[in-house]
Coordinates of C-alpha atoms in Angstrom, one line a residue:
Chain A
M1 CA -67.8 -170.9 -28.3
R2 CA -67.4 -168.3 -31.0
V3 CA -65.1 -165.3 -30.8
I4 CA -66.8 -162.0 -31.7
E5 CA -64.6 -159.0 -32.2
L6 CA -66.4 -155.9 -31.0
K7 CA -63.8 -153.1 -30.7
E8 CA -66.5 -150.9 -29.2
T9 CA -66.2 -148.6 -26.3
V10 CA -68.0 -149.8 -23.1
T11 CA -70.5 -147.0 -23.4
A12 CA -71.5 -147.8 -27.0
S13 CA -75.0 -148.6 -26.0
N14 CA -75.3 -145.3 -24.2
D15 CA -73.9 -143.4 -27.2
R16 CA -76.7 -144.9 -29.4
D17 CA -79.4 -144.0 -26.8
A18 CA -78.0 -140.5 -26.6
E19 CA -78.1 -139.9 -30.3
A20 CA -81.7 -141.2 -30.6
L21 CA -82.8 -138.8 -27.7
R22 CA -80.9 -135.9 -29.3
Q23 CA -82.7 -136.4 -32.7
E24 CA -86.1 -136.7 -31.0
L25 CA -85.7 -133.5 -29.1
I26 CA -84.5 -131.6 -32.2
L27 CA -87.6 -132.7 -34.1
R28 CA -89.7 -131.5 -31.2
G29 CA -88.0 -128.2 -31.2
I30 CA -86.6 -128.6 -27.6
L31 CA -83.1 -127.5 -26.7
L32 CA -81.4 -129.7 -24.1
V33 CA -78.3 -128.2 -22.5
N34 CA -76.0 -130.3 -20.4
L35 CA -74.6 -128.0 -17.7
M36 CA -71.5 -129.4 -16.1
S37 CA -69.2 -128.0 -13.4
G38 CA -67.6 -128.6 -10.0
P39 CA -69.7 -127.9 -6.9
G40 CA -70.1 -124.3 -6.0
S41 CA -69.4 -122.8 -9.4
G42 CA -72.6 -120.9 -9.5
K43 CA -74.9 -123.1 -11.7
T44 CA -78.0 -122.2 -9.8
T45 CA -77.3 -118.5 -9.7
L46 CA -76.5 -118.6 -13.5
L47 CA -79.8 -120.4 -14.2
S48 CA -81.8 -118.1 -12.0
R49 CA -80.5 -115.1 -13.8
T50 CA -80.9 -116.7 -17.3
I51 CA -84.5 -117.6 -16.5
R52 CA -85.3 -114.1 -15.4
D53 CA -83.6 -112.5 -18.4
L54 CA -85.4 -114.7 -20.9
P55 CA -89.1 -114.5 -19.9
D56 CA -90.3 -115.4 -23.4
L57 CA -88.6 -118.8 -23.3
R58 CA -90.3 -121.7 -21.4
I59 CA -87.4 -123.0 -19.4
A60 CA -87.3 -126.2 -17.3
V61 CA -84.5 -127.6 -15.1
L62 CA -83.6 -131.3 -14.6
E63 CA -81.6 -131.4 -11.4
A64 CA -79.1 -134.2 -11.1
D65 CA -76.9 -132.9 -8.4
L66 CA -77.0 -135.2 -5.4
D67 CA -79.0 -133.1 -3.0
A68 CA -80.5 -130.3 -4.9
T69 CA -83.7 -129.5 -3.0
V70 CA -82.4 -126.0 -2.2
D71 CA -81.5 -125.5 -5.9
A72 CA -84.9 -126.8 -7.0
E73 CA -86.7 -124.4 -4.7
T74 CA -84.7 -121.4 -6.0
I75 CA -85.5 -122.3 -9.6
E76 CA -89.2 -122.8 -8.9
A77 CA -89.5 -119.5 -7.1
L78 CA -88.8 -118.0 -10.5
G79 CA -91.7 -119.8 -12.2
A80 CA -89.6 -122.3 -14.1
R81 CA -90.4 -126.0 -13.6
S82 CA -87.8 -128.3 -12.1
I83 CA -87.5 -131.9 -11.2
Q84 CA -85.0 -134.0 -9.3
A85 CA -83.5 -136.7 -11.4
H86 CA -82.3 -139.9 -9.8
T87 CA -78.8 -140.9 -10.5
D88 CA -78.9 -143.6 -7.8
G89 CA -75.8 -142.2 -6.3
M90 CA -74.0 -142.4 -9.6
C91 CA -71.3 -139.8 -10.4
H92 CA -72.9 -138.8 -13.7
M93 CA -76.1 -138.7 -15.8
D94 CA -76.4 -141.0 -18.8
A95 CA -78.8 -141.0 -21.7
G96 CA -81.2 -143.4 -20.1
M97 CA -81.5 -141.4 -16.8
T98 CA -81.9 -138.2 -18.8
R99 CA -84.8 -139.7 -20.9
A100 CA -86.5 -140.9 -17.7
G101 CA -86.0 -137.5 -16.1
L102 CA -87.4 -135.7 -19.1
E103 CA -90.5 -138.0 -19.2
A104 CA -91.1 -137.3 -15.5
L105 CA -90.7 -133.6 -16.0
G106 CA -93.0 -133.5 -19.0
T107 CA -91.7 -131.4 -22.0
E108 CA -94.8 -130.6 -23.9
Q109 CA -94.7 -126.9 -23.2
T110 CA -91.0 -126.4 -23.1
D111 CA -88.4 -124.6 -25.2
V112 CA -85.2 -125.2 -23.2
V113 CA -84.3 -127.9 -20.6
F114 CA -81.2 -127.4 -18.6
L115 CA -79.7 -130.6 -17.2
E116 CA -77.9 -129.6 -14.1
N117 CA -75.4 -132.5 -14.1
V118 CA -73.7 -133.9 -11.0
G119 CA -71.1 -131.5 -9.6
N120 CA -67.9 -133.2 -10.8
L121 CA -65.4 -132.3 -13.5
I122 CA -64.5 -135.9 -14.5
C123 CA -67.3 -138.4 -15.0
P124 CA -70.0 -136.3 -16.6
A125 CA -67.7 -135.5 -19.5
E126 CA -67.5 -139.2 -20.4
Y127 CA -71.2 -139.8 -20.8
D128 CA -73.3 -138.5 -23.6
T129 CA -76.7 -137.5 -22.2
G130 CA -78.3 -136.7 -25.5
A131 CA -78.0 -132.9 -25.1
Q132 CA -77.5 -130.8 -28.1
R133 CA -75.2 -128.4 -26.2
R134 CA -72.6 -129.2 -23.6
V135 CA -71.8 -126.2 -21.4
M136 CA -69.2 -126.1 -18.7
I137 CA -69.0 -123.5 -15.9
L138 CA -65.7 -122.6 -14.4
S139 CA -65.8 -120.0 -11.6
V140 CA -63.1 -117.4 -11.0
P141 CA -62.3 -118.7 -7.5
E142 CA -61.6 -122.2 -8.8
G143 CA -58.5 -120.9 -10.7
D144 CA -57.3 -120.6 -14.3
D145 CA -55.4 -123.8 -14.2
K146 CA -58.5 -126.1 -14.3
P147 CA -58.1 -126.7 -18.0
L148 CA -54.7 -128.3 -17.3
K149 CA -56.1 -130.6 -14.6
Y150 CA -59.4 -131.7 -16.3
P151 CA -58.7 -131.5 -20.1
L152 CA -61.5 -133.9 -21.1
M153 CA -64.2 -131.7 -19.7
F154 CA -62.9 -128.7 -21.7
R155 CA -62.4 -130.7 -24.9
E156 CA -66.0 -132.1 -24.8
S157 CA -67.8 -128.8 -24.2
D158 CA -69.3 -126.5 -26.8
A159 CA -69.2 -123.5 -24.5
L160 CA -67.3 -122.5 -21.4
I161 CA -68.8 -120.0 -19.0
I162 CA -66.3 -118.3 -16.7
S163 CA -68.5 -117.3 -13.9
K164 CA -68.2 -114.8 -11.0
T165 CA -66.1 -112.3 -13.0
D166 CA -67.1 -109.8 -10.3
A167 CA -64.6 -111.6 -8.1
L168 CA -61.7 -111.1 -10.5
P169 CA -60.1 -108.3 -8.5
Y170 CA -59.7 -110.6 -5.5
F171 CA -58.2 -113.6 -7.3
D172 CA -55.1 -114.4 -9.4
F173 CA -57.2 -115.5 -12.3
D174 CA -55.7 -114.7 -15.6
L175 CA -58.7 -114.5 -18.0
E176 CA -56.6 -114.3 -21.2
K177 CA -54.3 -117.1 -20.1
C178 CA -57.3 -119.3 -19.2
E179 CA -59.0 -118.6 -22.6
A180 CA -55.7 -119.4 -24.4
R181 CA -55.4 -122.7 -22.6
V182 CA -59.0 -123.7 -23.3
K183 CA -58.8 -122.8 -27.0
K184 CA -55.7 -124.9 -27.3
L185 CA -57.6 -127.9 -26.0
N186 CA -60.7 -127.1 -28.0
P187 CA -60.4 -124.5 -30.8
M188 CA -64.2 -124.6 -31.4
I189 CA -65.3 -123.7 -27.9
Q190 CA -67.2 -120.5 -27.2
V191 CA -66.0 -118.7 -24.1
F192 CA -68.4 -116.4 -22.1
P193 CA -66.8 -114.6 -19.1
L194 CA -69.8 -113.3 -17.1
S195 CA -71.2 -112.4 -13.7
A196 CA -74.7 -113.5 -12.9
K197 CA -74.6 -111.2 -10.0
T198 CA -73.9 -107.9 -11.8
G199 CA -75.2 -109.1 -15.2
E200 CA -72.0 -108.3 -17.0
G201 CA -71.5 -110.6 -20.0
M202 CA -74.9 -112.3 -19.6
A203 CA -76.1 -110.9 -23.0
A204 CA -73.5 -112.8 -25.1
W205 CA -74.3 -116.1 -23.3
E206 CA -78.1 -115.6 -23.7
A207 CA -77.7 -114.7 -27.4
W208 CA -75.7 -117.9 -28.0
L209 CA -78.4 -119.9 -26.1
R210 CA -81.1 -118.4 -28.3
H211 CA -79.1 -119.2 -31.4
S212 CA -78.8 -122.8 -30.3
L213 CA -82.5 -123.4 -30.2
P214 CA -83.6 -125.9 -32.8
K215 CA -86.1 -124.6 -35.4
K216 CA -89.6 -125.2 -34.3
P217 CA -91.3 -127.9 -36.4
A218 CA -93.9 -126.5 -38.9
K219 CA -97.3 -126.8 -37.4
Chain B
M1 CA -69.2 -145.5 -8.0
H2 CA -67.5 -144.8 -11.2
E3 CA -66.6 -148.4 -11.8
M4 CA -70.1 -149.7 -11.1
G5 CA -71.5 -147.3 -13.7
I6 CA -69.1 -148.6 -16.3
V7 CA -70.0 -152.2 -15.5
L8 CA -73.7 -151.3 -16.0
H9 CA -72.9 -149.7 -19.4
L10 CA -70.8 -152.6 -20.4
A11 CA -73.6 -155.1 -19.5
K12 CA -76.1 -153.1 -21.6
T13 CA -73.8 -152.9 -24.6
L14 CA -73.2 -156.7 -24.3
D15 CA -77.0 -157.3 -24.1
E16 CA -77.5 -155.5 -27.3
T17 CA -74.7 -157.5 -29.0
A18 CA -76.2 -160.8 -27.7
K19 CA -79.5 -159.9 -29.2
E20 CA -78.1 -158.9 -32.6
E21 CA -75.8 -162.0 -32.8
H22 CA -78.4 -164.4 -31.2
L23 CA -76.1 -165.4 -28.3
S24 CA -77.3 -167.5 -25.4
K25 CA -74.3 -167.2 -23.2
I26 CA -71.1 -165.2 -22.9
G27 CA -68.0 -167.1 -21.9
S28 CA -65.5 -164.3 -21.7
V29 CA -65.2 -160.6 -22.2
T30 CA -61.9 -159.0 -23.1
L31 CA -61.6 -155.4 -22.1
Q32 CA -58.8 -153.0 -23.1
V33 CA -58.3 -150.5 -20.4
G34 CA -56.0 -147.5 -20.8
E35 CA -53.4 -146.8 -18.1
V36 CA -54.8 -143.4 -17.4
S37 CA -58.5 -144.1 -18.1
G38 CA -59.3 -143.4 -14.5
I39 CA -60.6 -147.0 -14.0
L40 CA -59.3 -148.8 -10.9
T41 CA -59.1 -152.3 -12.2
D42 CA -59.3 -153.9 -8.7
Y43 CA -62.6 -152.1 -8.0
F44 CA -63.8 -152.8 -11.5
V45 CA -63.3 -156.6 -11.0
E46 CA -65.1 -156.4 -7.7
C47 CA -68.0 -154.6 -9.3
W48 CA -68.1 -157.1 -12.1
D49 CA -68.1 -160.1 -9.7
Y50 CA -71.0 -158.5 -7.8
F51 CA -73.0 -157.8 -10.9
K52 CA -72.3 -161.0 -12.9
P53 CA -74.5 -163.5 -11.0
R54 CA -77.4 -161.0 -11.3
H55 CA -77.2 -161.0 -15.0
P56 CA -78.1 -164.3 -16.6
I57 CA -76.2 -164.0 -19.9
L58 CA -73.0 -163.1 -18.1
K59 CA -73.4 -165.6 -15.2
D60 CA -70.5 -167.9 -16.2
S61 CA -68.3 -165.4 -17.9
T62 CA -64.7 -164.5 -17.2
L63 CA -63.4 -161.0 -17.5
I64 CA -60.0 -160.6 -19.2
L65 CA -58.4 -157.2 -18.7
E66 CA -55.7 -155.9 -21.0
T67 CA -53.8 -152.7 -20.3
I68 CA -53.2 -150.1 -23.0
P69 CA -50.0 -148.2 -22.1
A70 CA -50.4 -144.4 -22.0
V71 CA -48.3 -142.4 -24.4
T72 CA -48.0 -138.6 -24.6
W73 CA -46.9 -136.6 -27.6
C74 CA -44.8 -133.4 -27.1
D75 CA -45.8 -130.6 -29.5
N76 CA -42.6 -128.8 -28.9
C77 CA -39.9 -131.4 -29.7
K78 CA -42.2 -133.8 -31.6
R79 CA -41.4 -136.9 -29.5
T80 CA -43.5 -139.3 -27.5
Y81 CA -42.9 -140.5 -24.0
E82 CA -44.5 -142.7 -21.3
T83 CA -47.2 -140.7 -19.6
V84 CA -47.3 -142.5 -16.3
K85 CA -43.5 -142.2 -15.8
Y86 CA -43.1 -138.5 -16.7
G87 CA -46.6 -136.9 -16.4
R88 CA -47.6 -133.8 -18.2
E89 CA -44.1 -132.3 -18.7
C90 CA -41.9 -133.6 -21.6
P91 CA -38.8 -135.3 -20.2
Y92 CA -36.8 -134.3 -23.2
C93 CA -37.4 -130.6 -23.6
H94 CA -39.5 -129.8 -20.4
S95 CA -42.3 -128.3 -22.4
G96 CA -45.8 -128.4 -21.1
E97 CA -47.3 -128.4 -24.6
T98 CA -48.1 -132.1 -24.5
W99 CA -51.1 -134.2 -25.5
L100 CA -52.2 -137.7 -24.5
L101 CA -52.0 -139.9 -27.6
K102 CA -53.5 -143.1 -26.0
G103 CA -54.2 -144.6 -22.7
N104 CA -57.5 -143.1 -22.0
E105 CA -59.7 -145.8 -23.5
C106 CA -62.0 -148.5 -22.3
I107 CA -62.8 -150.8 -25.2
I108 CA -64.6 -154.1 -25.5
K109 CA -62.1 -155.9 -27.7
Q110 CA -63.9 -159.2 -28.1
I111 CA -66.2 -161.7 -26.4
E112 CA -66.4 -165.4 -26.6
A113 CA -70.0 -166.7 -26.7
E114 CA -72.3 -169.5 -27.5
E115 CA -75.0 -169.1 -30.0
E116 CA -78.6 -169.8 -29.3
E117 CA -79.7 -173.3 -30.2
P118 CA -81.4 -173.2 -33.6
D119 CA -85.2 -173.6 -33.4
E120 CA -86.5 -177.1 -32.6
A121 CA -87.6 -177.2 -36.3
S122 CA -84.0 -178.2 -37.2
E123 CA -84.3 -181.4 -35.2
T124 CA -87.4 -182.6 -36.9
D125 CA -87.7 -183.0 -40.6
E126 CA -90.2 -180.1 -41.0
P127 CA -89.1 -177.7 -43.7
S128 CA -88.3 -174.3 -42.3
S129 CA -87.0 -171.0 -43.5
S130 CA -83.7 -171.4 -41.6
K131 CA -80.9 -173.2 -43.4
T132 CA -80.5 -176.5 -41.6
E133 CA -78.6 -178.5 -44.2

């Protein structure tokens, strides 16, 4: 027997797969966004509004939430394509499952794919899916103390959407305090307070999304 | 299901190592698990035992778990303390401006393994490209 020192994280193989997938998608000019949040934070409502607001972008949705038939129907009613990914009851999506999901979805005629990750604030943050952007949604009713309870999710995200701001008058949610907490965990993070219901704040998020698109390869 | 997912990823990473290093059999796997990594070691061992016989290269392996103690740093008074004992609030100055220094990891420290038998060529006297002498 020979002793081999590895000093690798258990997910090292996933990290390599994820990096390969990321580079492939960039070369093909496709933006993959990993959308993470707790259940009921308004992922589907946000996506519906975003799809409606950006008719020039060909958007597809990879649903990974456990039972997302309702979500899929809502998305397809808007003319965007969607597919249910199989996580086999797992609490997160990894790069292999994402690749399989994208192949089943077909990405030939696509500009943006949203991966609607499993509704959970812990496990999805630990696995790289190969997305170029990681976006987290925190809704006003969930409370401004979430960054203190789930720091990893906030540290790993490129953008935070604070959704349902139309409900601010009814909750003790301190927007400034929340933003300060989040920026302490992750100074680079972009914060977008918005309401998909009223449309307030949607423009800033959509501009950021557009800006995140990889350059189309020269034909 | 968290633990099973980690076992699957671990097995995949080990498969890749086995291929690169030409290993035929893994005898032991030493994992370093942080105290606050969120991994329940009892469940983890159960998942491992369930998975092991289904994965040829790991069939006869033993899992060795080492714990990495969790340590938190206080930004306010610049001291460190035991995370599990005191939590998020600094026991010295009661500040909440604290950060986890370590204790969140899950690292494959090392494995013990047998190498693949060299090709049959080495048992005969045929010259081959591999160094047999």
